[in-house]
Short mmCIF file of N, CA and C and ligand atoms in Angstrom, two decimals:
data_model
loop_
_atom_site.label_atom_id
_atom_site.label_comp_id
_atom_site.label_asym_id
_atom_site.label_seq_id
_atom_site.Cartn_x
_atom_site.Cartn_y
_atom_site.Cartn_z
N MET W 30 -100.00 206.71 94.77
CA MET W 30 -99.85 205.40 94.14
C MET W 30 -98.87 204.52 94.94
N LEU W 31 -99.23 203.23 95.04
CA LEU W 31 -98.39 202.30 95.80
C LEU W 31 -97.30 201.74 94.89
N GLU W 32 -96.19 201.35 95.51
CA GLU W 32 -95.10 200.80 94.72
C GLU W 32 -95.36 199.32 94.41
N ILE W 33 -95.11 198.92 93.19
CA ILE W 33 -95.36 197.54 92.80
C ILE W 33 -94.11 196.69 93.02
N VAL W 34 -94.33 195.58 93.72
CA VAL W 34 -93.25 194.65 94.04
C VAL W 34 -92.93 193.82 92.79
N LYS W 35 -91.64 193.71 92.49
CA LYS W 35 -91.24 192.95 91.30
C LYS W 35 -90.64 191.60 91.70
N TYR W 36 -90.85 190.61 90.86
CA TYR W 36 -90.21 189.32 91.03
C TYR W 36 -88.70 189.53 90.96
N PRO W 37 -87.89 188.85 91.80
CA PRO W 37 -88.21 187.74 92.70
C PRO W 37 -88.37 188.12 94.17
N GLN W 38 -88.97 189.24 94.48
CA GLN W 38 -89.18 189.56 95.90
C GLN W 38 -90.07 188.50 96.56
N ARG W 39 -89.69 188.14 97.79
CA ARG W 39 -90.26 186.96 98.43
C ARG W 39 -91.75 187.02 98.72
N ILE W 40 -92.26 188.22 98.95
CA ILE W 40 -93.69 188.32 99.31
C ILE W 40 -94.58 187.75 98.21
N LEU W 41 -94.08 187.76 96.98
CA LEU W 41 -94.85 187.22 95.86
C LEU W 41 -95.03 185.70 95.97
N ARG W 42 -94.21 185.06 96.79
CA ARG W 42 -94.29 183.61 96.97
C ARG W 42 -95.02 183.22 98.24
N GLN W 43 -95.46 184.20 99.01
CA GLN W 43 -96.13 183.90 100.28
C GLN W 43 -97.64 183.79 100.09
N LYS W 44 -98.23 182.92 100.92
CA LYS W 44 -99.69 182.80 100.92
C LYS W 44 -100.25 183.96 101.74
N SER W 45 -101.21 184.67 101.18
CA SER W 45 -101.77 185.83 101.87
C SER W 45 -102.86 185.40 102.85
N ARG W 46 -103.05 186.19 103.88
CA ARG W 46 -104.03 185.82 104.90
C ARG W 46 -105.37 186.53 104.66
N LYS W 47 -106.40 185.89 105.21
CA LYS W 47 -107.76 186.41 105.07
C LYS W 47 -107.90 187.78 105.72
N VAL W 48 -108.74 188.63 105.15
CA VAL W 48 -108.98 189.95 105.70
C VAL W 48 -110.12 189.89 106.71
N LYS W 49 -109.88 190.45 107.88
CA LYS W 49 -110.95 190.59 108.87
C LYS W 49 -111.16 192.08 109.09
N GLY W 50 -112.40 192.46 109.31
CA GLY W 50 -112.67 193.88 109.56
C GLY W 50 -112.51 194.73 108.31
N ILE W 51 -113.29 194.36 107.28
CA ILE W 51 -113.21 195.06 105.99
C ILE W 51 -113.52 196.54 106.13
N LEU W 52 -114.37 196.89 107.09
CA LEU W 52 -114.79 198.30 107.22
C LEU W 52 -113.78 199.17 107.98
N ARG W 53 -112.71 198.57 108.47
CA ARG W 53 -111.68 199.37 109.15
C ARG W 53 -111.12 200.40 108.19
N PRO W 54 -110.88 201.62 108.69
CA PRO W 54 -110.42 202.69 107.80
C PRO W 54 -109.14 202.34 107.03
N GLU W 55 -108.22 201.60 107.65
CA GLU W 55 -106.98 201.30 106.93
C GLU W 55 -107.22 200.33 105.77
N ILE W 56 -108.20 199.43 105.95
CA ILE W 56 -108.54 198.52 104.83
C ILE W 56 -109.26 199.30 103.73
N GLN W 57 -110.17 200.18 104.14
CA GLN W 57 -110.89 201.00 103.17
C GLN W 57 -109.93 201.85 102.34
N ALA W 58 -108.96 202.44 103.01
CA ALA W 58 -107.98 203.28 102.31
C ALA W 58 -107.12 202.42 101.39
N PHE W 59 -106.74 201.24 101.88
CA PHE W 59 -105.89 200.36 101.07
C PHE W 59 -106.59 199.92 99.80
N VAL W 60 -107.86 199.57 99.93
CA VAL W 60 -108.64 199.10 98.79
C VAL W 60 -108.69 200.16 97.68
N ARG W 61 -108.86 201.39 98.10
CA ARG W 61 -108.87 202.49 97.12
C ARG W 61 -107.51 202.65 96.45
N GLU W 62 -106.47 202.60 97.28
CA GLU W 62 -105.11 202.77 96.74
C GLU W 62 -104.73 201.63 95.79
N LEU W 63 -105.18 200.42 96.13
CA LEU W 63 -104.89 199.27 95.28
C LEU W 63 -105.52 199.46 93.90
N ALA W 64 -106.79 199.87 93.88
CA ALA W 64 -107.50 200.09 92.62
C ALA W 64 -106.84 201.24 91.82
N GLU W 65 -106.47 202.30 92.52
CA GLU W 65 -105.82 203.43 91.86
C GLU W 65 -104.49 203.03 91.24
N THR W 66 -103.73 202.23 91.99
CA THR W 66 -102.42 201.80 91.51
C THR W 66 -102.58 200.92 90.27
N MET W 67 -103.58 200.05 90.29
CA MET W 67 -103.85 199.20 89.12
C MET W 67 -104.16 200.05 87.90
N LEU W 68 -105.02 201.03 88.07
CA LEU W 68 -105.41 201.89 86.95
C LEU W 68 -104.21 202.69 86.44
N ALA W 69 -103.45 203.26 87.37
CA ALA W 69 -102.31 204.09 86.98
C ALA W 69 -101.23 203.26 86.28
N SER W 70 -101.19 201.95 86.58
CA SER W 70 -100.16 201.10 85.98
C SER W 70 -100.67 200.38 84.74
N ASP W 71 -101.93 200.67 84.35
CA ASP W 71 -102.51 200.05 83.17
C ASP W 71 -102.64 198.54 83.32
N GLY W 72 -102.90 198.09 84.53
CA GLY W 72 -103.03 196.65 84.76
C GLY W 72 -104.48 196.22 84.63
N LEU W 73 -104.67 194.94 84.29
CA LEU W 73 -106.01 194.38 84.27
C LEU W 73 -106.41 193.91 85.65
N GLY W 74 -105.39 193.68 86.47
CA GLY W 74 -105.65 193.23 87.83
C GLY W 74 -104.42 193.45 88.68
N LEU W 75 -104.64 193.47 90.00
CA LEU W 75 -103.51 193.66 90.91
C LEU W 75 -103.86 193.01 92.25
N ALA W 76 -102.94 192.21 92.76
CA ALA W 76 -103.17 191.55 94.05
C ALA W 76 -102.43 192.32 95.14
N ALA W 77 -102.96 192.25 96.36
CA ALA W 77 -102.40 193.05 97.46
C ALA W 77 -100.92 192.74 97.71
N ASN W 78 -100.52 191.48 97.56
CA ASN W 78 -99.10 191.20 97.84
C ASN W 78 -98.18 191.80 96.77
N GLN W 79 -98.74 192.21 95.65
CA GLN W 79 -97.93 192.91 94.65
C GLN W 79 -97.63 194.35 95.06
N VAL W 80 -98.30 194.81 96.11
CA VAL W 80 -97.96 196.12 96.67
C VAL W 80 -97.57 195.95 98.15
N ASN W 81 -97.03 194.74 98.42
CA ASN W 81 -96.40 194.51 99.72
C ASN W 81 -97.35 194.32 100.90
N GLN W 82 -98.60 193.95 100.65
CA GLN W 82 -99.54 193.65 101.74
C GLN W 82 -99.99 192.21 101.59
N ASN W 83 -99.72 191.45 102.62
CA ASN W 83 -99.94 190.02 102.57
C ASN W 83 -101.38 189.63 102.93
N ILE W 84 -102.34 190.26 102.27
CA ILE W 84 -103.76 190.03 102.61
C ILE W 84 -104.56 189.73 101.34
N ARG W 85 -105.71 189.01 101.54
CA ARG W 85 -106.43 188.49 100.37
C ARG W 85 -107.37 189.55 99.77
N ILE W 86 -106.78 190.45 99.03
CA ILE W 86 -107.54 191.49 98.32
C ILE W 86 -107.01 191.61 96.90
N LEU W 87 -107.95 191.74 95.95
CA LEU W 87 -107.60 191.94 94.54
C LEU W 87 -108.32 193.15 94.01
N ALA W 88 -107.70 193.83 93.07
CA ALA W 88 -108.40 194.81 92.26
C ALA W 88 -108.40 194.25 90.83
N VAL W 89 -109.55 194.36 90.17
CA VAL W 89 -109.66 193.88 88.79
C VAL W 89 -110.34 194.97 87.97
N ASN W 90 -109.78 195.22 86.80
CA ASN W 90 -110.37 196.22 85.92
C ASN W 90 -111.40 195.55 85.02
N THR W 91 -112.66 195.66 85.38
CA THR W 91 -113.73 195.02 84.61
C THR W 91 -114.30 196.02 83.61
N LYS W 92 -115.18 195.52 82.76
CA LYS W 92 -115.84 196.40 81.79
C LYS W 92 -116.57 197.53 82.49
N ALA W 93 -117.07 197.25 83.68
CA ALA W 93 -117.83 198.25 84.43
C ALA W 93 -116.93 199.17 85.25
N GLY W 94 -115.60 198.99 85.13
CA GLY W 94 -114.69 199.81 85.90
C GLY W 94 -113.97 198.97 86.94
N PRO W 95 -113.13 199.62 87.76
CA PRO W 95 -112.36 198.86 88.73
C PRO W 95 -113.27 198.23 89.80
N GLN W 96 -112.97 196.98 90.11
CA GLN W 96 -113.77 196.28 91.10
C GLN W 96 -112.83 195.58 92.08
N VAL W 97 -113.26 195.56 93.34
CA VAL W 97 -112.41 194.99 94.38
C VAL W 97 -113.01 193.66 94.87
N PHE W 98 -112.14 192.68 95.03
CA PHE W 98 -112.54 191.35 95.51
C PHE W 98 -111.78 191.05 96.79
N ILE W 99 -112.52 190.94 97.89
CA ILE W 99 -111.89 190.66 99.18
C ILE W 99 -112.20 189.21 99.56
N ASN W 100 -111.18 188.50 100.03
CA ASN W 100 -111.29 187.08 100.37
C ASN W 100 -111.98 186.27 99.27
N PRO W 101 -111.53 186.40 98.03
CA PRO W 101 -112.19 185.67 96.94
C PRO W 101 -111.98 184.17 97.07
N PHE W 102 -112.99 183.42 96.70
CA PHE W 102 -112.90 181.96 96.73
C PHE W 102 -113.52 181.39 95.46
N ILE W 103 -112.66 180.89 94.59
CA ILE W 103 -113.14 180.26 93.35
C ILE W 103 -113.54 178.83 93.69
N TYR W 104 -114.84 178.52 93.59
CA TYR W 104 -115.27 177.17 93.97
C TYR W 104 -115.59 176.32 92.75
N PHE W 105 -115.60 176.93 91.59
CA PHE W 105 -115.84 176.15 90.37
C PHE W 105 -114.94 176.66 89.25
N ARG W 106 -114.28 175.73 88.57
CA ARG W 106 -113.49 176.06 87.37
C ARG W 106 -113.92 175.10 86.28
N SER W 107 -114.25 175.63 85.11
CA SER W 107 -114.72 174.75 84.04
C SER W 107 -113.60 173.81 83.61
N PHE W 108 -114.00 172.63 83.22
CA PHE W 108 -113.04 171.64 82.71
C PHE W 108 -112.42 172.18 81.42
N LYS W 109 -113.24 172.88 80.65
CA LYS W 109 -112.74 173.42 79.38
C LYS W 109 -111.79 174.59 79.65
N ARG W 110 -110.59 174.47 79.11
CA ARG W 110 -109.60 175.53 79.30
C ARG W 110 -109.21 176.09 77.95
N GLU W 111 -108.68 177.31 77.96
CA GLU W 111 -108.14 177.86 76.71
C GLU W 111 -106.85 178.61 76.99
N ALA W 112 -105.98 178.62 76.00
CA ALA W 112 -104.70 179.32 76.13
C ALA W 112 -104.90 180.78 75.77
N GLY W 113 -104.31 181.67 76.54
CA GLY W 113 -104.39 183.10 76.25
C GLY W 113 -103.13 183.79 76.73
N GLU W 114 -102.91 184.99 76.20
CA GLU W 114 -101.70 185.73 76.55
C GLU W 114 -101.88 186.42 77.90
N GLU W 115 -100.84 186.36 78.72
CA GLU W 115 -100.86 187.06 80.01
C GLU W 115 -99.54 187.76 80.26
N GLY W 116 -99.65 188.87 80.97
CA GLY W 116 -98.49 189.55 81.52
C GLY W 116 -98.76 189.78 82.99
N CYS W 117 -97.84 190.42 83.68
CA CYS W 117 -98.02 190.64 85.11
C CYS W 117 -97.20 191.88 85.50
N LEU W 118 -97.79 192.76 86.30
CA LEU W 118 -97.09 193.99 86.67
C LEU W 118 -95.82 193.71 87.48
N SER W 119 -95.72 192.53 88.07
CA SER W 119 -94.51 192.18 88.81
C SER W 119 -93.42 191.59 87.91
N PHE W 120 -93.75 191.42 86.62
CA PHE W 120 -92.80 190.90 85.63
C PHE W 120 -92.78 191.81 84.40
N PRO W 121 -92.22 193.01 84.53
CA PRO W 121 -92.28 193.94 83.39
C PRO W 121 -91.62 193.35 82.15
N GLY W 122 -92.31 193.47 81.02
CA GLY W 122 -91.75 193.03 79.74
C GLY W 122 -91.89 191.54 79.46
N VAL W 123 -92.59 190.81 80.34
CA VAL W 123 -92.73 189.36 80.14
C VAL W 123 -94.18 189.03 79.75
N PHE W 124 -94.31 188.23 78.68
CA PHE W 124 -95.63 187.79 78.26
C PHE W 124 -95.55 186.33 77.88
N GLY W 125 -96.60 185.61 78.24
CA GLY W 125 -96.61 184.19 77.92
C GLY W 125 -98.02 183.67 77.73
N LEU W 126 -98.09 182.50 77.11
CA LEU W 126 -99.38 181.84 76.94
C LEU W 126 -99.64 180.93 78.13
N ILE W 127 -100.84 181.04 78.67
CA ILE W 127 -101.23 180.27 79.85
C ILE W 127 -102.58 179.63 79.57
N LYS W 128 -102.75 178.39 79.99
CA LYS W 128 -104.06 177.74 79.87
C LYS W 128 -104.84 177.99 81.15
N ARG W 129 -106.04 178.50 80.99
CA ARG W 129 -106.92 178.74 82.14
C ARG W 129 -108.31 178.20 81.84
N SER W 130 -109.05 177.93 82.90
CA SER W 130 -110.44 177.55 82.72
C SER W 130 -111.20 178.68 82.05
N GLN W 131 -112.09 178.29 81.15
CA GLN W 131 -112.84 179.29 80.40
C GLN W 131 -113.88 179.99 81.28
N ARG W 132 -114.40 179.26 82.25
CA ARG W 132 -115.40 179.84 83.14
C ARG W 132 -115.06 179.52 84.59
N VAL W 133 -115.36 180.46 85.48
CA VAL W 133 -115.19 180.23 86.92
C VAL W 133 -116.41 180.79 87.66
N ARG W 134 -116.59 180.30 88.86
CA ARG W 134 -117.60 180.88 89.76
C ARG W 134 -116.93 181.11 91.10
N LEU W 135 -117.25 182.23 91.69
CA LEU W 135 -116.58 182.55 92.96
C LEU W 135 -117.49 183.31 93.92
N PHE W 136 -117.11 183.21 95.18
CA PHE W 136 -117.66 184.07 96.23
C PHE W 136 -116.57 185.05 96.64
N TYR W 137 -116.99 186.23 97.04
CA TYR W 137 -116.02 187.22 97.54
C TYR W 137 -116.79 188.24 98.37
N CYS W 138 -116.08 189.10 99.06
CA CYS W 138 -116.72 190.22 99.75
C CYS W 138 -116.41 191.49 98.98
N ASP W 139 -117.38 192.37 98.90
CA ASP W 139 -117.09 193.68 98.29
C ASP W 139 -116.52 194.60 99.37
N GLU W 140 -116.23 195.85 99.01
CA GLU W 140 -115.55 196.74 99.95
C GLU W 140 -116.46 197.18 101.10
N LYS W 141 -117.77 196.87 100.97
CA LYS W 141 -118.67 197.17 102.08
C LYS W 141 -118.82 195.97 103.01
N GLY W 142 -118.15 194.88 102.67
CA GLY W 142 -118.18 193.69 103.51
C GLY W 142 -119.32 192.76 103.16
N LYS W 143 -120.00 193.05 102.05
CA LYS W 143 -121.13 192.22 101.64
C LYS W 143 -120.63 191.02 100.83
N ILE W 144 -121.17 189.82 101.15
CA ILE W 144 -120.78 188.63 100.40
C ILE W 144 -121.47 188.65 99.04
N ARG W 145 -120.68 188.40 98.01
CA ARG W 145 -121.22 188.40 96.65
C ARG W 145 -120.79 187.15 95.91
N HIS W 146 -121.53 186.89 94.84
CA HIS W 146 -121.27 185.73 93.99
C HIS W 146 -121.09 186.20 92.57
N LEU W 147 -120.18 185.58 91.84
CA LEU W 147 -119.95 185.98 90.45
C LEU W 147 -119.68 184.77 89.58
N LYS W 148 -120.29 184.79 88.40
CA LYS W 148 -119.94 183.83 87.35
C LYS W 148 -119.17 184.63 86.31
N ALA W 149 -117.98 184.19 85.97
CA ALA W 149 -117.17 184.94 85.00
C ALA W 149 -116.72 184.01 83.89
N SER W 150 -116.51 184.58 82.72
CA SER W 150 -115.99 183.79 81.60
C SER W 150 -114.99 184.64 80.82
N GLY W 151 -114.28 183.99 79.93
CA GLY W 151 -113.37 184.71 79.04
C GLY W 151 -112.28 185.45 79.79
N LEU W 152 -112.03 186.70 79.36
CA LEU W 152 -110.92 187.47 79.94
C LEU W 152 -111.08 187.71 81.43
N LEU W 153 -112.30 188.01 81.87
CA LEU W 153 -112.51 188.25 83.31
C LEU W 153 -112.18 186.99 84.12
N ALA W 154 -112.59 185.84 83.61
CA ALA W 154 -112.29 184.57 84.30
C ALA W 154 -110.77 184.38 84.35
N ARG W 155 -110.10 184.70 83.27
CA ARG W 155 -108.64 184.57 83.21
C ARG W 155 -107.98 185.47 84.25
N VAL W 156 -108.38 186.73 84.28
CA VAL W 156 -107.77 187.68 85.23
C VAL W 156 -108.02 187.23 86.66
N LEU W 157 -109.22 186.79 86.96
CA LEU W 157 -109.53 186.35 88.33
C LEU W 157 -108.69 185.14 88.73
N GLN W 158 -108.44 184.24 87.79
CA GLN W 158 -107.59 183.08 88.10
C GLN W 158 -106.15 183.51 88.32
N HIS W 159 -105.67 184.41 87.48
CA HIS W 159 -104.29 184.92 87.63
C HIS W 159 -104.13 185.60 88.99
N GLU W 160 -105.09 186.44 89.34
CA GLU W 160 -104.97 187.23 90.58
C GLU W 160 -105.16 186.37 91.83
N THR W 161 -106.11 185.44 91.81
CA THR W 161 -106.27 184.60 93.00
C THR W 161 -105.05 183.69 93.18
N ASP W 162 -104.41 183.31 92.08
CA ASP W 162 -103.14 182.58 92.20
C ASP W 162 -102.13 183.39 93.02
N HIS W 163 -102.06 184.71 92.75
CA HIS W 163 -101.12 185.56 93.50
C HIS W 163 -101.32 185.42 95.00
N LEU W 164 -102.58 185.32 95.44
CA LEU W 164 -102.87 185.26 96.87
C LEU W 164 -102.34 183.97 97.50
N ASN W 165 -102.09 182.97 96.62
CA ASN W 165 -101.54 181.70 97.11
C ASN W 165 -100.06 181.57 96.80
N GLY W 166 -99.45 182.65 96.39
CA GLY W 166 -98.02 182.61 96.08
C GLY W 166 -97.70 181.94 94.76
N VAL W 167 -98.73 181.76 93.93
CA VAL W 167 -98.54 181.12 92.62
C VAL W 167 -98.44 182.21 91.55
N LEU W 168 -97.46 182.07 90.67
CA LEU W 168 -97.19 183.09 89.66
C LEU W 168 -97.40 182.54 88.25
N PHE W 169 -97.66 183.44 87.30
CA PHE W 169 -97.97 182.96 85.94
C PHE W 169 -96.81 182.23 85.29
N ILE W 170 -95.57 182.53 85.74
CA ILE W 170 -94.43 181.80 85.17
C ILE W 170 -94.45 180.32 85.58
N ASP W 171 -95.21 179.98 86.62
CA ASP W 171 -95.32 178.58 87.03
C ASP W 171 -96.18 177.78 86.04
N LYS W 172 -96.99 178.51 85.27
CA LYS W 172 -98.00 177.85 84.45
C LYS W 172 -97.83 178.11 82.96
N VAL W 173 -96.82 178.89 82.61
CA VAL W 173 -96.68 179.31 81.21
C VAL W 173 -96.43 178.08 80.32
N VAL W 174 -97.13 178.01 79.21
CA VAL W 174 -96.89 176.91 78.28
C VAL W 174 -95.90 177.34 77.20
N LYS W 175 -95.87 178.64 76.91
CA LYS W 175 -94.95 179.16 75.90
C LYS W 175 -94.76 180.65 76.14
N TYR W 176 -93.50 181.06 76.18
CA TYR W 176 -93.24 182.50 76.33
C TYR W 176 -93.42 183.21 75.00
N ILE W 177 -93.98 184.42 75.08
CA ILE W 177 -94.11 185.26 73.90
C ILE W 177 -92.98 186.28 73.91
N LYS W 178 -92.64 186.72 75.11
CA LYS W 178 -91.61 187.74 75.28
C LYS W 178 -91.00 187.63 76.67
N GLY W 179 -89.67 187.80 76.74
CA GLY W 179 -89.04 187.94 78.05
C GLY W 179 -88.56 186.66 78.71
N GLU W 180 -88.50 185.54 77.96
CA GLU W 180 -88.11 184.26 78.57
C GLU W 180 -86.72 184.33 79.21
N GLU W 181 -85.76 184.96 78.50
CA GLU W 181 -84.39 185.05 79.01
C GLU W 181 -84.35 185.82 80.34
N GLN W 182 -85.14 186.90 80.38
CA GLN W 182 -85.22 187.72 81.58
C GLN W 182 -85.76 186.91 82.77
N VAL W 183 -86.76 186.10 82.49
CA VAL W 183 -87.34 185.28 83.56
C VAL W 183 -86.30 184.30 84.10
N LYS W 184 -85.53 183.69 83.19
CA LYS W 184 -84.48 182.74 83.62
C LYS W 184 -83.47 183.43 84.52
N GLU W 185 -83.12 184.65 84.15
CA GLU W 185 -82.17 185.41 84.95
C GLU W 185 -82.73 185.67 86.36
N TRP W 186 -84.00 186.13 86.41
CA TRP W 186 -84.64 186.40 87.69
C TRP W 186 -84.75 185.13 88.53
N MET W 187 -85.04 183.99 87.86
CA MET W 187 -85.19 182.73 88.59
C MET W 187 -83.88 182.33 89.25
N SER W 188 -82.78 182.53 88.56
CA SER W 188 -81.50 182.16 89.18
C SER W 188 -81.19 183.11 90.32
N GLN W 189 -81.61 184.35 90.18
CA GLN W 189 -81.49 185.33 91.27
C GLN W 189 -82.31 184.88 92.49
N ALA W 190 -83.53 184.40 92.21
CA ALA W 190 -84.41 183.94 93.29
C ALA W 190 -83.78 182.76 94.02
N LYS W 191 -83.17 181.84 93.26
CA LYS W 191 -82.49 180.69 93.85
C LYS W 191 -81.33 181.13 94.73
N ALA W 192 -80.56 182.09 94.23
CA ALA W 192 -79.40 182.60 94.98
C ALA W 192 -79.86 183.26 96.27
N ASP W 193 -81.03 183.92 96.24
CA ASP W 193 -81.56 184.61 97.43
C ASP W 193 -81.98 183.61 98.51
N GLU W 194 -82.37 182.41 98.09
CA GLU W 194 -82.84 181.39 99.04
C GLU W 194 -81.71 180.88 99.92
N VAL W 195 -80.51 180.87 99.38
CA VAL W 195 -79.36 180.28 100.10
C VAL W 195 -78.96 181.18 101.28
CO1 CO C 610 -99.82 189.15 88.16
#
C-alpha cells in the first residue's frame, strides 16, 4: 500500500502532468497500487498526487469495482448542480458540503491505453469532479459551501500552509 499525502503538503497544490507510455511496467504497477491503496483506505476515489506522483491518474471505486482513469478530460458539466457531502483521504476527519454538476461527460484512457468515453451522474459524477480537481491542484476545501466536520482543523492546516510558503 502507498502512503497517502496529507494536506498541506505541496504536491497537493501542483498541477499534474499527462501520462505518456501507459503500458510501461512502472505505470502498470502504479495503477494497480493506486487502486489497492484506495480500496484499503476505504476511499471512493484517489488521485495520483495524493500518493506523491505528479501524474494524471485517478482510481475511482465504482459500482462495478475499482476503475482507473488515465489523462481524464471532463468536457461537459451540467449547468444543474447539487450540494452533497464530501471528504478526502488527504484531509482526515474533514467533511463538507460541496456543489457539483449533477452530470458530467469525459474522455479518458483505461489501463490498456484505450481511449474511452463516459457519461456519469450523481455520486460517480461527484467523485470524478473531486478527483480531476486534484490533478489541477484544486482541493475540496476551495469549494466547500458549509463544513459538516473539521472546520477548525482545516483553519489550522491552512495557517500551517501559509507559514510553509514563507
Ligand atoms: Co480528495
